[in-house]
mmCIF file of N, CA and C in Angstrom:
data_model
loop_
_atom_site.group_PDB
_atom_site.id
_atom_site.type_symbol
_atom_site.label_atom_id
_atom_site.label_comp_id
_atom_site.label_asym_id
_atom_site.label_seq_id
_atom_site.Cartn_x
_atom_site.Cartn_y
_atom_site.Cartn_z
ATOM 1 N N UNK F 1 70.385 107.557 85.887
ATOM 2 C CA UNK F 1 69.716 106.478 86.578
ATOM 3 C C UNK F 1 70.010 106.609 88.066
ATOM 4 N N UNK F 2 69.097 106.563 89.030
ATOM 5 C CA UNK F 2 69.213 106.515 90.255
ATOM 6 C C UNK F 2 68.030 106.236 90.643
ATOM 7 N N UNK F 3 68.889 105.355 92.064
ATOM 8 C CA UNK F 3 68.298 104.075 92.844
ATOM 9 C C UNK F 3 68.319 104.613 94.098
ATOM 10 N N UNK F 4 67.235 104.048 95.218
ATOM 11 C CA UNK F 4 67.542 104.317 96.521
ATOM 12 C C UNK F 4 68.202 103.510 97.058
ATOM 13 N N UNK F 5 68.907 103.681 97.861
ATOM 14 C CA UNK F 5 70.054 103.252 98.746
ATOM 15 C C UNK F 5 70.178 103.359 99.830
ATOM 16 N N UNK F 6 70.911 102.824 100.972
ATOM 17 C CA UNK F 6 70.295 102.858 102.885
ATOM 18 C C UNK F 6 71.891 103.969 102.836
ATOM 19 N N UNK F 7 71.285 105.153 103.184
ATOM 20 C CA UNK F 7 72.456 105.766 103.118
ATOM 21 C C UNK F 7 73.525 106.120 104.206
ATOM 22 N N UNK F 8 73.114 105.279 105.403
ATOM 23 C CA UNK F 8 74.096 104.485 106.096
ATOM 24 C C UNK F 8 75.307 103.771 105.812
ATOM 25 N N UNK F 9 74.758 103.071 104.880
ATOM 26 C CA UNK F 9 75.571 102.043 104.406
ATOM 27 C C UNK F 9 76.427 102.118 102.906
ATOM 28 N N UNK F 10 75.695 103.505 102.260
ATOM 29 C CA UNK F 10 77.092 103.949 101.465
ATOM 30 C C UNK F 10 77.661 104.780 102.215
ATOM 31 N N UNK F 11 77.482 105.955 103.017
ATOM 32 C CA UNK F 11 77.956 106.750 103.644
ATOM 33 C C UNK F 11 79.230 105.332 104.568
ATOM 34 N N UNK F 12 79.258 103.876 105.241
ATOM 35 C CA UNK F 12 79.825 103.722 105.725
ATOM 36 C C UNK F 12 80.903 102.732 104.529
ATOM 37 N N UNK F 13 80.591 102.609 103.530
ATOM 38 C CA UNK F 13 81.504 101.857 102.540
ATOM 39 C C UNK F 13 82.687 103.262 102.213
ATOM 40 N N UNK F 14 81.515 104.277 101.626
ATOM 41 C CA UNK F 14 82.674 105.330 101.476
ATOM 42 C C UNK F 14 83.664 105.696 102.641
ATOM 43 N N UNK F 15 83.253 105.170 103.860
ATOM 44 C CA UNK F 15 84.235 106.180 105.330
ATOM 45 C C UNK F 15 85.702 105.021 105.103
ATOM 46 N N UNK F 16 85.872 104.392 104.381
ATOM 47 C CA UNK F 16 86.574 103.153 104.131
ATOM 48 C C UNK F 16 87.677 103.810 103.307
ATOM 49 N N UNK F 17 88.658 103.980 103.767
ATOM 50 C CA UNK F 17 90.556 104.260 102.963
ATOM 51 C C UNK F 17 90.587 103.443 101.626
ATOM 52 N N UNK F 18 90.256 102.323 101.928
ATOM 53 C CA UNK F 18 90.182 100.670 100.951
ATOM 54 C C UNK F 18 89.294 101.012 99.466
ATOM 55 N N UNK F 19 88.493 101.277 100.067
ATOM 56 C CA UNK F 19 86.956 101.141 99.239
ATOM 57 C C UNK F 19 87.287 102.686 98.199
ATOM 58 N N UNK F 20 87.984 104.154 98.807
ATOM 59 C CA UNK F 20 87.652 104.921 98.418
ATOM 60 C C UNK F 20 88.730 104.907 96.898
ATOM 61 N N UNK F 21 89.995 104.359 97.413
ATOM 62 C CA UNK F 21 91.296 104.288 96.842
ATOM 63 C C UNK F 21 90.547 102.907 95.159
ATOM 64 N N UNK F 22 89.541 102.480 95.526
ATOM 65 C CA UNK F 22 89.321 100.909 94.541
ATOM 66 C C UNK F 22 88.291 102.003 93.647
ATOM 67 N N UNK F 23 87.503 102.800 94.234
ATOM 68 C CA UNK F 23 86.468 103.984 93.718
ATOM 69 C C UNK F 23 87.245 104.798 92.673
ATOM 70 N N UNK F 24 88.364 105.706 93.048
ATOM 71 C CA UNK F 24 88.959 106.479 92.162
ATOM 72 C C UNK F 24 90.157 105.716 91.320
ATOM 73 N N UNK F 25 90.632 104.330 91.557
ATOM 74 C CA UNK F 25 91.492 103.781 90.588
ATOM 75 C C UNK F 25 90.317 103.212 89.191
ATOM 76 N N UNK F 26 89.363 103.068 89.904
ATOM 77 C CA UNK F 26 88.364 101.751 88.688
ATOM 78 C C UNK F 26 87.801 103.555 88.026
ATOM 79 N N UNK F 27 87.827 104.394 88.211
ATOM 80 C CA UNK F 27 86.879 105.509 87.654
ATOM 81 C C UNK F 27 88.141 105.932 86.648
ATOM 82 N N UNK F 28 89.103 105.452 86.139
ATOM 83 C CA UNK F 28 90.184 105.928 85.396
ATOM 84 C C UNK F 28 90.026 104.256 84.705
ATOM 85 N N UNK F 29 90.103 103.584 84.545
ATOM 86 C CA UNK F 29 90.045 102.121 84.026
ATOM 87 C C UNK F 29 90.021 101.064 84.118
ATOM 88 N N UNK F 30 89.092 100.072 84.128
ATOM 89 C CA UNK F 30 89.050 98.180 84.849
ATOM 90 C C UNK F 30 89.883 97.676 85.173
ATOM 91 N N UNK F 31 89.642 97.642 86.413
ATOM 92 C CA UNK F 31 90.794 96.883 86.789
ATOM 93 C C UNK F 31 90.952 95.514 87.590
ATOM 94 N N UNK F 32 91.568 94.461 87.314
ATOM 95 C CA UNK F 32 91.355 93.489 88.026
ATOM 96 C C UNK F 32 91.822 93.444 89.554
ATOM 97 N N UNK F 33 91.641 92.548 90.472
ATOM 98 C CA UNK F 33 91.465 92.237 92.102
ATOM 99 C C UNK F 33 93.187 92.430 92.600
ATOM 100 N N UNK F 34 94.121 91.633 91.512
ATOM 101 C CA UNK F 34 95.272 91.714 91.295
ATOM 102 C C UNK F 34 96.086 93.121 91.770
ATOM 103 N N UNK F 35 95.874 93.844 90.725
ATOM 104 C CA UNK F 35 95.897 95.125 90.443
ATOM 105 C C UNK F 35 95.346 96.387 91.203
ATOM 106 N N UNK F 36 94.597 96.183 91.675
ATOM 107 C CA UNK F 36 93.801 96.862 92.548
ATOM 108 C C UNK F 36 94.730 96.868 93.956
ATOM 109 N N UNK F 37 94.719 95.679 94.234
ATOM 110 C CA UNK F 37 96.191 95.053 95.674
ATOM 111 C C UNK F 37 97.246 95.837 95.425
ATOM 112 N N UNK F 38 97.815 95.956 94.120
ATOM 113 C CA UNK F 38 99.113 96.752 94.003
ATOM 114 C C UNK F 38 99.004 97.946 94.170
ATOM 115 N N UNK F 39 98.191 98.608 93.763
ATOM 116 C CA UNK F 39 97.699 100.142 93.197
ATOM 117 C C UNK F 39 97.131 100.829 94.979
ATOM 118 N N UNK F 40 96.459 100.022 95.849
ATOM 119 C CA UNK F 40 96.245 100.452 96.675
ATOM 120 C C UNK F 40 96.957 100.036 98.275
ATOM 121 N N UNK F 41 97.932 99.498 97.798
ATOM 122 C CA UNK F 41 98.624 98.610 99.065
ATOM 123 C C UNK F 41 98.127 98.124 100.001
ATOM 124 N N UNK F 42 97.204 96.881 99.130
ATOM 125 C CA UNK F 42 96.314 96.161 100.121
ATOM 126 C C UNK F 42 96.320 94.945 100.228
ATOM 127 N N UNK F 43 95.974 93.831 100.563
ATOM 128 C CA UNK F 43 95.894 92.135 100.738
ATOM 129 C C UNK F 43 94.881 92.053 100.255
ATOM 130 N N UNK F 44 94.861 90.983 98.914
ATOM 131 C CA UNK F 44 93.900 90.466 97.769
ATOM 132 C C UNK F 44 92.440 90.572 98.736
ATOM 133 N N UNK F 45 92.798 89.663 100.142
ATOM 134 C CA UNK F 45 91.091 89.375 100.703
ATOM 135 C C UNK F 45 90.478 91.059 100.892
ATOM 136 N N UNK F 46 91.332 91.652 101.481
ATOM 137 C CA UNK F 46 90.830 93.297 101.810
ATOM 138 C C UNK F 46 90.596 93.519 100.885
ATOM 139 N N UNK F 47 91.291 93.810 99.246
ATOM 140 C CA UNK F 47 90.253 94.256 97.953
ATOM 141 C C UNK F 47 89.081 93.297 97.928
ATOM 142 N N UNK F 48 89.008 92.532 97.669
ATOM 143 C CA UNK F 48 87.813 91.454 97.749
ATOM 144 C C UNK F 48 86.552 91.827 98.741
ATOM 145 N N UNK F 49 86.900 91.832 99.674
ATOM 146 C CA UNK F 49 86.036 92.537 100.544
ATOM 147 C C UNK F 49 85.281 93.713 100.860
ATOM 148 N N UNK F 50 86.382 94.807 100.259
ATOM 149 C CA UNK F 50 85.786 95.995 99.812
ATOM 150 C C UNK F 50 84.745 96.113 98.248
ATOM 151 N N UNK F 51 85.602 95.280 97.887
ATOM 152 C CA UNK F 51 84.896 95.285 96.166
ATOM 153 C C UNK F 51 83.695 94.769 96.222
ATOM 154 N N UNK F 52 83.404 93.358 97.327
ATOM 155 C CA UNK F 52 82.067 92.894 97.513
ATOM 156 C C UNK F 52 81.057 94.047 98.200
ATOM 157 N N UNK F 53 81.242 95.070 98.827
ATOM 158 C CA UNK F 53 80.683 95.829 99.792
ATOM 159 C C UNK F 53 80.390 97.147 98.200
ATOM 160 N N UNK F 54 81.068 96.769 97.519
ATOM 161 C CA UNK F 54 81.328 98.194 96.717
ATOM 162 C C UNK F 54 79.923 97.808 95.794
ATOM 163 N N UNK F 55 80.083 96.843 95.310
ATOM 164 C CA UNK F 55 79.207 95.631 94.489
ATOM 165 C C UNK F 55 77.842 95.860 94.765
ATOM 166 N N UNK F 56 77.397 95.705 96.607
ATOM 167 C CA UNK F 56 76.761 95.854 96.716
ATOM 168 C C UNK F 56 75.783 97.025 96.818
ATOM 169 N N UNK F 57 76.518 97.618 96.863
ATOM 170 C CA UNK F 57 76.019 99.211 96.835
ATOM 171 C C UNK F 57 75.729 100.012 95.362
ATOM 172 N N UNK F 58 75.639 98.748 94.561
ATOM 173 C CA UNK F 58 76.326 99.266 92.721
ATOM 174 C C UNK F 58 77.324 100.733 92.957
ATOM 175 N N UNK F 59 78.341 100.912 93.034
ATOM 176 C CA UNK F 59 79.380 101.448 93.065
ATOM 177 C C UNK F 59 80.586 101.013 92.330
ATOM 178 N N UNK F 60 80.507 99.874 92.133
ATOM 179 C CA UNK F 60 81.279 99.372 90.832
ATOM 180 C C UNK F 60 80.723 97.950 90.210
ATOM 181 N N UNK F 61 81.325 97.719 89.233
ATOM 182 C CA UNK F 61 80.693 96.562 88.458
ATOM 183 C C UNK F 61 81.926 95.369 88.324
ATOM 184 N N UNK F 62 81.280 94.482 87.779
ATOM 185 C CA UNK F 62 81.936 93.183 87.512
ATOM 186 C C UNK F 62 82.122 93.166 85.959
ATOM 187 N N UNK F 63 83.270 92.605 85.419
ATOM 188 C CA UNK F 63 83.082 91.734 84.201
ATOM 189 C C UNK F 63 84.439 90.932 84.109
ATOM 190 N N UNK F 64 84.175 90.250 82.826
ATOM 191 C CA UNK F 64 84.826 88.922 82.680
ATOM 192 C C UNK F 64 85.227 89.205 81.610
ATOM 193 N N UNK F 65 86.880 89.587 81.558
ATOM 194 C CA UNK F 65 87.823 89.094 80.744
ATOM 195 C C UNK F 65 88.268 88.327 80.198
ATOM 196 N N UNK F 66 89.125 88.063 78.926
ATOM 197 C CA UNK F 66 89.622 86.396 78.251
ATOM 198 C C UNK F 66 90.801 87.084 78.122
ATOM 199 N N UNK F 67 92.016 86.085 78.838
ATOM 200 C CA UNK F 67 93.159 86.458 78.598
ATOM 201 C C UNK F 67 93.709 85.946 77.625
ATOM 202 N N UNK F 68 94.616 86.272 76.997
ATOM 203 C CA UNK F 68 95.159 85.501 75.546
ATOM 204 C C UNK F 68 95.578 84.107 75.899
ATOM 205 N N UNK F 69 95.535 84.097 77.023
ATOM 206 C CA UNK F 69 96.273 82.432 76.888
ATOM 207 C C UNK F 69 94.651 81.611 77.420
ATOM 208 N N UNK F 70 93.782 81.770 77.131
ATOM 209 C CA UNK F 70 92.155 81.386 77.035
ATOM 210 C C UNK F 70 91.482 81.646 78.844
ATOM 211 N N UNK F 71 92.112 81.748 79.570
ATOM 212 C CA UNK F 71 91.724 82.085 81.108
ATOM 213 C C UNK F 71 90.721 83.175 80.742
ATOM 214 N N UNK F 72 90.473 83.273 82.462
ATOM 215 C CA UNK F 72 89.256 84.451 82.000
ATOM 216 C C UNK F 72 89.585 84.684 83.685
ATOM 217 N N UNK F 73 89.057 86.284 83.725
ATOM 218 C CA UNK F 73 89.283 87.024 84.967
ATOM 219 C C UNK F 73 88.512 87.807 85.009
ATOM 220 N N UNK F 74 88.257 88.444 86.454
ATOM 221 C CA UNK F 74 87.158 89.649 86.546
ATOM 222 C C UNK F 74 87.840 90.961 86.761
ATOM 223 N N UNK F 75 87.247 92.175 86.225
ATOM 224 C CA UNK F 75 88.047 92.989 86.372
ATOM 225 C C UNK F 75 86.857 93.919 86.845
ATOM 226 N N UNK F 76 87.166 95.378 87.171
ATOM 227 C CA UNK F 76 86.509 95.844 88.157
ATOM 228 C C UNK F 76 86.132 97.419 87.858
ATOM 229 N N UNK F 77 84.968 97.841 87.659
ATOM 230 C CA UNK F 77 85.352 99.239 87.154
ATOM 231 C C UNK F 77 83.860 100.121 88.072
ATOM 232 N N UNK F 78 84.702 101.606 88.147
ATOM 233 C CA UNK F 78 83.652 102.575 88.781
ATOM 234 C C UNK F 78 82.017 102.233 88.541
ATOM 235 N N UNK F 79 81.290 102.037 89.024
ATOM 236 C CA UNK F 79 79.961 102.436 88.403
ATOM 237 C C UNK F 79 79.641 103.892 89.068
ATOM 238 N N UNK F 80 80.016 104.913 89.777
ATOM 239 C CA UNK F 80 79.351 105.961 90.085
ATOM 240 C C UNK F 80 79.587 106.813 89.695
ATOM 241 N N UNK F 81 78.656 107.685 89.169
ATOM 242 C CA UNK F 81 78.691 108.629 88.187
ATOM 243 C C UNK F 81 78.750 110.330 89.377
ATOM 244 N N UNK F 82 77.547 109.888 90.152
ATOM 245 C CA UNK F 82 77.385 111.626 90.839
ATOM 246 C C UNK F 82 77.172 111.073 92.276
ATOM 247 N N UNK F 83 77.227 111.633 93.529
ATOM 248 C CA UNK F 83 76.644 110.915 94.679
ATOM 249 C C UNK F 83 76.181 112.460 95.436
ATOM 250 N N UNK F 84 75.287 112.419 95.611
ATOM 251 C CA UNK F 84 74.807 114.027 96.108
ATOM 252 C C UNK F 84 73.667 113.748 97.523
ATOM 253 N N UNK F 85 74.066 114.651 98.807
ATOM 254 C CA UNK F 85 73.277 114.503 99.836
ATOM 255 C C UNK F 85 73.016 115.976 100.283
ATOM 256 N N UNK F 86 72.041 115.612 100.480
ATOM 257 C CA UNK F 86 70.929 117.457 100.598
ATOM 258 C C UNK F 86 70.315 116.200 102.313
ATOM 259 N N UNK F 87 69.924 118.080 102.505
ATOM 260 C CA UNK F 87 69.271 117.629 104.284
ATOM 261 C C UNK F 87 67.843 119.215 103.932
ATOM 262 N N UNK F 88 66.911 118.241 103.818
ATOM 263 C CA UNK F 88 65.692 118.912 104.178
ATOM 264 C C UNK F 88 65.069 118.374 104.881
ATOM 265 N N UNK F 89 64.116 120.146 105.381
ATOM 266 C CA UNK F 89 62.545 119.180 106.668
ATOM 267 C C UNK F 89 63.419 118.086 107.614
ATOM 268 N N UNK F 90 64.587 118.706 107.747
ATOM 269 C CA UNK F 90 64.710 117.372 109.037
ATOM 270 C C UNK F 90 65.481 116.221 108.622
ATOM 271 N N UNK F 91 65.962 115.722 107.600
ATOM 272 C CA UNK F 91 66.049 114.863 107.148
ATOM 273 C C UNK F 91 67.062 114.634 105.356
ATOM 274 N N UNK F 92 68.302 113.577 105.352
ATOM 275 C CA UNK F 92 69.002 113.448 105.007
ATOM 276 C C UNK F 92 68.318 113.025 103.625
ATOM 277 N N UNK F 93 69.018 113.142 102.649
ATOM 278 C CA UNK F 93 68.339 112.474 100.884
ATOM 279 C C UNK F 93 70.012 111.966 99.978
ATOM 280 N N UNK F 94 70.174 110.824 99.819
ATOM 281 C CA UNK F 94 70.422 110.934 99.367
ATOM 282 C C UNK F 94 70.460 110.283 97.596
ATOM 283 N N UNK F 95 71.313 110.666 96.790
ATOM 284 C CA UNK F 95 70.806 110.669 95.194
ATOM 285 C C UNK F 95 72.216 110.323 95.216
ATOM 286 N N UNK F 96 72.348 109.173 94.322
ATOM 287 C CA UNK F 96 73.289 108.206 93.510
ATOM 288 C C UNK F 96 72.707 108.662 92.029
ATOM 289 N N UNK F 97 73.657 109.151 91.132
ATOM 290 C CA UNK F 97 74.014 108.620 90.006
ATOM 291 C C UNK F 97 74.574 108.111 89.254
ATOM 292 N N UNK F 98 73.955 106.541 88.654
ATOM 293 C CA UNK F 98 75.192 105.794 88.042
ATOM 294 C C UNK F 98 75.682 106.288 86.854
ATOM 295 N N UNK F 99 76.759 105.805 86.130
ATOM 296 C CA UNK F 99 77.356 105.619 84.617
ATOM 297 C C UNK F 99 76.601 104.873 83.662
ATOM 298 N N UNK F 100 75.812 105.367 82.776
ATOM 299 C CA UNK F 100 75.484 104.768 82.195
ATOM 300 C C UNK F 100 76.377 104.053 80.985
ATOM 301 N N UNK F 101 76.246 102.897 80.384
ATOM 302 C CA UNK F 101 77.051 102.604 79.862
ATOM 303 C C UNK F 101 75.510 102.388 78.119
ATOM 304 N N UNK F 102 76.157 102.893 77.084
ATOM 305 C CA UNK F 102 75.340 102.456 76.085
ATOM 306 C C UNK F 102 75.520 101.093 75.516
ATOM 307 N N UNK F 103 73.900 100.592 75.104
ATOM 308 C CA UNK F 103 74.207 99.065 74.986
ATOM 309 C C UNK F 103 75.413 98.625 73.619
ATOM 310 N N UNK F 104 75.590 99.439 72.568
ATOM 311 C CA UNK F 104 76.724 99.322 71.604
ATOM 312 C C UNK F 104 78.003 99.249 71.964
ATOM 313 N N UNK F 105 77.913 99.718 73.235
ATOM 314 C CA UNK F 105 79.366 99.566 73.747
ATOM 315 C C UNK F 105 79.251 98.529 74.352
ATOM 316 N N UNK F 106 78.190 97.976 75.342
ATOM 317 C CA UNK F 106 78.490 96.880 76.045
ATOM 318 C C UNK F 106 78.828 95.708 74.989
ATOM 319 N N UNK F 107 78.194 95.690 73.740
ATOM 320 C CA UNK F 107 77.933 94.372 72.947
ATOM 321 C C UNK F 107 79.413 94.592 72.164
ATOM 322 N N UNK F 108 80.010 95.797 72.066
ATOM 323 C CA UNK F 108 81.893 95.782 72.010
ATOM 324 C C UNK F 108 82.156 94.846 72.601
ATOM 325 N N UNK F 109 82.248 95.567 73.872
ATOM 326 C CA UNK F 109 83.200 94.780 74.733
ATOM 327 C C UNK F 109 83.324 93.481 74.996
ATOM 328 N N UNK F 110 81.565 92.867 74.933
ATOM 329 C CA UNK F 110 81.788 91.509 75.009
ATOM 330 C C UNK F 110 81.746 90.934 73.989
ATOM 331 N N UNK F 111 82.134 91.498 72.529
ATOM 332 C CA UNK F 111 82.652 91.093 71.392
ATOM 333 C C UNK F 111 84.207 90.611 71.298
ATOM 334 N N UNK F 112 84.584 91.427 72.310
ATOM 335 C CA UNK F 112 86.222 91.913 71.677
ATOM 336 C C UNK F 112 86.696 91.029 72.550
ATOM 337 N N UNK F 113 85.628 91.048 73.681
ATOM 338 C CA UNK F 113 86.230 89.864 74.899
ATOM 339 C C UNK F 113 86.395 88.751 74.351
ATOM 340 N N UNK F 114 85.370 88.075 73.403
ATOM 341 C CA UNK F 114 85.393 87.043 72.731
ATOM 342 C C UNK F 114 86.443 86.589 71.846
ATOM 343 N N UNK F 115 87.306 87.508 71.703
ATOM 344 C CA UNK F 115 88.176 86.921 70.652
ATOM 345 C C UNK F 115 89.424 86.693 71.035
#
């Protein structure tokens, strides 16, 4: 699956220490906002901020956890699969590919979340 994108503006999310470090921790396993702070030695608002910028770019995704004690949290995982930039005729291209996720797995997860 791939989308067009202002490739300014991933090219300037990726030029980001923050953003790249939240990219290769969530591409190994979900992780919540928490966690992410520890893992990348950052201040909750700076993950937050990057993660919103990341969000927007679909570069990673959202979901909603149930913790055993009934809370619920968001946790945070890669969405990018390939990111590839070619320069023809003058001119920059670039191609995002996401992760696809199959729908049997999604309807897991928010099974398992459920319980």
């Amino acid at each position: 699956m791939s989308e067009e994108v202002d490739l300014s503006t991933v090219l300037a999310v990726l030029d980001d220490e923050y953003a790249r470090d939240i990219l290769t921790h969530t591409s190994v396993e979900p992780m919540s906002a928490s966690t992410l702070s520890e893992r990348c030695d950052a201040s909750l608002p700076t993950i937050y901020r990057r993660l919103d910028r990341l969000e927007e770019c679909r570069l990673v995704t959202e979901e909603t956890e149930l913790a055993p004690d009934g809370n619920h949290y968001s946790v945070y995982s890669a969405n990018l699969d390939r990111l590839e930039l070619s320069l023809e005729d003058g001119a920059f291209d670039l191609e995002l590919t996401y992760r696809e996720e199959d729908v049997a797995d999604k309807f897991t997860k928010m099974w398992e979340g459920m319980r």
